């Protein structure tokens, strides 16, 4: 198996990948930015123009206290306000599966941003498949640790699902990075990657 | 922190109504030190009934400033880092020229001959004050309620003179409900026979009318929940509820420190303030602003409801302006920005610090190039 280790950033390997993709001084919007850790890091180290959106009030307070400009709102409403192509990158990290209308969110991301960076947990990972097959229940794994009745996740999709959606929409994938823990996966991503990071632009 | 109110007099100011006020006094206080680069100045803007005494203990009266919880060493507006300026608004009655001031042409108080003033007029006078203090560009302007209107007006009128604007519990224009409450207050004053068409200086002022106006105001500043918490249905004595006694006390207290004619002028200025006037949209109003924004609202504020702050934020985002927004949870109603300040102070502290960092590094870059 061909693989390499990805450094982590703020304890997360997907953040490390995202921070490598984004060039200095870019305009960046992070949807579901939490307490603004990634944006604060990008502002400090890459001097990006950093903005965020977060629905949870306590996280918004943390993020603003950190100096990050965050809008207290849900993602769909927040995107609707913005003019076309206002950002170089729009980030959606580990949130697409929680979104009520994922396709609408992706379309909006590509409207307000030149590129979208989408990171999500891969529902096709072998542990998920095994859990489902052997228990006969909604899979509960390291990646998807919630009980079905209190999971924030409402859409379950795999690497292949995402790729085919992009194809259907005639968007272009400029980069795809697959992770298992801190290792980068190069073969059988739909089976082996826990988290996938895609850099997408509309054609 | 012991403080003192200063007065500066300018020759004149041109007003939106077309007339000129000459001379014009401004009462102001400052806290902290202006740094050598003069880039750490913050102007705080008071609400309807506030004054220049925003923080600390007044050296003569011992009164505590109206935003003392927010301004001081280590507080939201940290006077160890920033030079904080606070002034009384034009049309007021706490040292800045207003209807109670003496008209030099007649030697008598202006009363109702004082020219109508607007929020932009108030801001123009504040700009004269900051220039007088040697400040070209403020780090931030901030205020709650009517102070938020001024903070917005600053960013529009003087885009190059303000790095950040922090409107709190405010609006871009009054709703009919807000105008209605103000009108009840005005009518209470004018229905008092002692008002005498505004000509009461040196005589008995319209104290009953002004007190009723203030009582209505206080109801709108609280929330259903905060009133239940604070008063319940407790009786003060046999025939008076606690809440009645409180409102009467606040009403009578107000009469001692506020001029009824100022009440009329200032509430009119608030009601007429409308950033959308003469423009296709609120968003269009923000064409040309250069500052960043921190907008704060409070969940239980029904006088300046969160949707009004959100309208401002959406208009700014539509222009892709740099804006942070948080709706803070509170049960204190509109008063929250004065009394429930812990979260608000955190937001302001972080926002000011990052604005100061950005400003310092961009100034460094400019110096590097030249």
mmCIF file with all atom_site columns, N, CA and C in Angstrom, chain B residues 50-72:
data_model
loop_
_atom_site.group_PDB
_atom_site.id
_atom_site.type_symbol
_atom_site.label_atom_id
_atom_site.label_alt_id
_atom_site.label_comp_id
_atom_site.label_asym_id
_atom_site.label_entity_id
_atom_site.label_seq_id
_atom_site.pdbx_PDB_ins_code
_atom_site.Cartn_x
_atom_site.Cartn_y
_atom_site.Cartn_z
_atom_site.occupancy
_atom_site.B_iso_or_equiv
_atom_site.pdbx_formal_charge
_atom_site.auth_seq_id
_atom_site.auth_comp_id
_atom_site.auth_asym_id
_atom_site.auth_atom_id
_atom_site.pdbx_PDB_model_num
ATOM 1  N N  . UNK B 1 50 ? -27.883 59.071 28.149 1.00 0.00 ? 50 UNK B N  1
ATOM 2  C CA . UNK B 1 50 ? -26.541 59.028 28.728 1.00 0.00 ? 50 UNK B CA 1
ATOM 3  C C  . UNK B 1 50 ? -25.855 60.379 28.707 1.00 0.00 ? 50 UNK B C  1
ATOM 4  N N  . UNK B 1 51 ? -24.596 60.378 29.096 1.00 0.00 ? 51 UNK B N  1
ATOM 5  C CA . UNK B 1 51 ? -23.814 61.616 29.086 1.00 0.00 ? 51 UNK B CA 1
ATOM 6  C C  . UNK B 1 51 ? -22.334 61.286 28.873 1.00 0.00 ? 51 UNK B C  1
ATOM 7  N N  . UNK B 1 52 ? -21.500 62.305 29.028 1.00 0.00 ? 52 UNK B N  1
ATOM 8  C CA . UNK B 1 52 ? -20.070 62.100 28.775 1.00 0.00 ? 52 UNK B CA 1
ATOM 9  C C  . UNK B 1 52 ? -19.426 61.211 29.833 1.00 0.00 ? 52 UNK B C  1
ATOM 10 N N  . UNK B 1 53 ? -20.056 61.119 30.991 1.00 0.00 ? 53 UNK B N  1
ATOM 11 C CA . UNK B 1 53 ? -19.455 60.371 32.095 1.00 0.00 ? 53 UNK B CA 1
ATOM 12 C C  . UNK B 1 53 ? -19.730 58.870 31.933 1.00 0.00 ? 53 UNK B C  1
ATOM 13 N N  . UNK B 1 54 ? -18.907 58.224 31.104 1.00 0.00 ? 54 UNK B N  1
ATOM 14 C CA . UNK B 1 54 ? -19.134 56.814 30.772 1.00 0.00 ? 54 UNK B CA 1
ATOM 15 C C  . UNK B 1 54 ? -18.480 55.862 31.757 1.00 0.00 ? 54 UNK B C  1
ATOM 16 N N  . UNK B 1 55 ? -17.396 56.293 32.392 1.00 0.00 ? 55 UNK B N  1
ATOM 17 C CA . UNK B 1 55 ? -16.644 55.334 33.223 1.00 0.00 ? 55 UNK B CA 1
ATOM 18 C C  . UNK B 1 55 ? -16.032 56.030 34.428 1.00 0.00 ? 55 UNK B C  1
ATOM 19 N N  . UNK B 1 56 ? -15.701 55.257 35.421 1.00 0.00 ? 56 UNK B N  1
ATOM 20 C CA . UNK B 1 56 ? -15.021 55.770 36.599 1.00 0.00 ? 56 UNK B CA 1
ATOM 21 C C  . UNK B 1 56 ? -15.972 56.519 37.538 1.00 0.00 ? 56 UNK B C  1
ATOM 22 N N  . UNK B 1 57 ? -15.365 57.186 38.509 1.00 0.00 ? 57 UNK B N  1
ATOM 23 C CA . UNK B 1 57 ? -16.116 57.918 39.528 1.00 0.00 ? 57 UNK B CA 1
ATOM 24 C C  . UNK B 1 57 ? -15.906 59.407 39.315 1.00 0.00 ? 57 UNK B C  1
ATOM 25 N N  . UNK B 1 58 ? -16.989 60.128 39.155 1.00 0.00 ? 58 UNK B N  1
ATOM 26 C CA . UNK B 1 58 ? -16.877 61.564 38.933 1.00 0.00 ? 58 UNK B CA 1
ATOM 27 C C  . UNK B 1 58 ? -16.276 62.248 40.156 1.00 0.00 ? 58 UNK B C  1
ATOM 28 N N  . UNK B 1 59 ? -15.296 63.096 39.915 1.00 0.00 ? 59 UNK B N  1
ATOM 29 C CA . UNK B 1 59 ? -14.551 63.669 41.048 1.00 0.00 ? 59 UNK B CA 1
ATOM 30 C C  . UNK B 1 59 ? -15.392 64.583 41.937 1.00 0.00 ? 59 UNK B C  1
ATOM 31 N N  . UNK B 1 60 ? -16.417 65.202 41.357 1.00 0.00 ? 60 UNK B N  1
ATOM 32 C CA . UNK B 1 60 ? -17.209 66.085 42.208 1.00 0.00 ? 60 UNK B CA 1
ATOM 33 C C  . UNK B 1 60 ? -18.467 65.415 42.765 1.00 0.00 ? 60 UNK B C  1
ATOM 34 N N  . UNK B 1 61 ? -19.171 64.637 41.937 1.00 0.00 ? 61 UNK B N  1
ATOM 35 C CA . UNK B 1 61 ? -20.438 64.056 42.404 1.00 0.00 ? 61 UNK B CA 1
ATOM 36 C C  . UNK B 1 61 ? -20.295 62.649 42.974 1.00 0.00 ? 61 UNK B C  1
ATOM 37 N N  . UNK B 1 62 ? -19.212 61.965 42.608 1.00 0.00 ? 62 UNK B N  1
ATOM 38 C CA . UNK B 1 62 ? -19.048 60.580 43.050 1.00 0.00 ? 62 UNK B CA 1
ATOM 39 C C  . UNK B 1 62 ? -19.854 59.596 42.223 1.00 0.00 ? 62 UNK B C  1
ATOM 40 N N  . UNK B 1 63 ? -20.537 60.076 41.173 1.00 0.00 ? 63 UNK B N  1
ATOM 41 C CA . UNK B 1 63 ? -21.352 59.199 40.335 1.00 0.00 ? 63 UNK B CA 1
ATOM 42 C C  . UNK B 1 63 ? -20.472 58.249 39.514 1.00 0.00 ? 63 UNK B C  1
ATOM 43 N N  . UNK B 1 64 ? -20.977 57.023 39.349 1.00 0.00 ? 64 UNK B N  1
ATOM 44 C CA . UNK B 1 64 ? -20.281 56.020 38.540 1.00 0.00 ? 64 UNK B CA 1
ATOM 45 C C  . UNK B 1 64 ? -20.753 56.156 37.098 1.00 0.00 ? 64 UNK B C  1
ATOM 46 N N  . UNK B 1 65 ? -19.825 56.011 36.138 1.00 0.00 ? 65 UNK B N  1
ATOM 47 C CA . UNK B 1 65 ? -20.161 56.160 34.714 1.00 0.00 ? 65 UNK B CA 1
ATOM 48 C C  . UNK B 1 65 ? -21.153 55.111 34.229 1.00 0.00 ? 65 UNK B C  1
ATOM 49 N N  . UNK B 1 66 ? -21.902 55.462 33.162 1.00 0.00 ? 66 UNK B N  1
ATOM 50 C CA . UNK B 1 66 ? -22.994 54.598 32.690 1.00 0.00 ? 66 UNK B CA 1
ATOM 51 C C  . UNK B 1 66 ? -22.485 53.294 32.067 1.00 0.00 ? 66 UNK B C  1
ATOM 52 N N  . UNK B 1 67 ? -21.231 53.261 31.592 1.00 0.00 ? 67 UNK B N  1
ATOM 53 C CA . UNK B 1 67 ? -20.693 52.020 31.008 1.00 0.00 ? 67 UNK B CA 1
ATOM 54 C C  . UNK B 1 67 ? -19.428 51.604 31.760 1.00 0.00 ? 67 UNK B C  1
ATOM 55 N N  . UNK B 1 68 ? -19.435 51.872 33.058 1.00 0.00 ? 68 UNK B N  1
ATOM 56 C CA . UNK B 1 68 ? -18.257 51.556 33.866 1.00 0.00 ? 68 UNK B CA 1
ATOM 57 C C  . UNK B 1 68 ? -17.923 50.071 33.841 1.00 0.00 ? 68 UNK B C  1
ATOM 58 N N  . UNK B 1 69 ? -18.953 49.240 33.656 1.00 0.00 ? 69 UNK B N  1
ATOM 59 C CA . UNK B 1 69 ? -18.709 47.785 33.594 1.00 0.00 ? 69 UNK B CA 1
ATOM 60 C C  . UNK B 1 69 ? -17.916 47.392 32.346 1.00 0.00 ? 69 UNK B C  1
ATOM 61 N N  . UNK B 1 70 ? -17.918 48.274 31.340 1.00 0.00 ? 70 UNK B N  1
ATOM 62 C CA . UNK B 1 70 ? -17.248 47.946 30.070 1.00 0.00 ? 70 UNK B CA 1
ATOM 63 C C  . UNK B 1 70 ? -15.920 48.680 29.877 1.00 0.00 ? 70 UNK B C  1
ATOM 64 N N  . UNK B 1 71 ? -15.756 49.805 30.577 1.00 0.00 ? 71 UNK B N  1
ATOM 65 C CA . UNK B 1 71 ? -14.589 50.657 30.318 1.00 0.00 ? 71 UNK B CA 1
ATOM 66 C C  . UNK B 1 71 ? -13.723 50.757 31.565 1.00 0.00 ? 71 UNK B C  1
ATOM 67 N N  . UNK B 1 72 ? -12.453 50.423 31.448 1.00 0.00 ? 72 UNK B N  1
ATOM 68 C CA . UNK B 1 72 ? -11.534 50.531 32.583 1.00 0.00 ? 72 UNK B CA 1
ATOM 69 C C  . UNK B 1 72 ? -10.380 49.561 32.400 1.00 0.00 ? 72 UNK B C  1
#
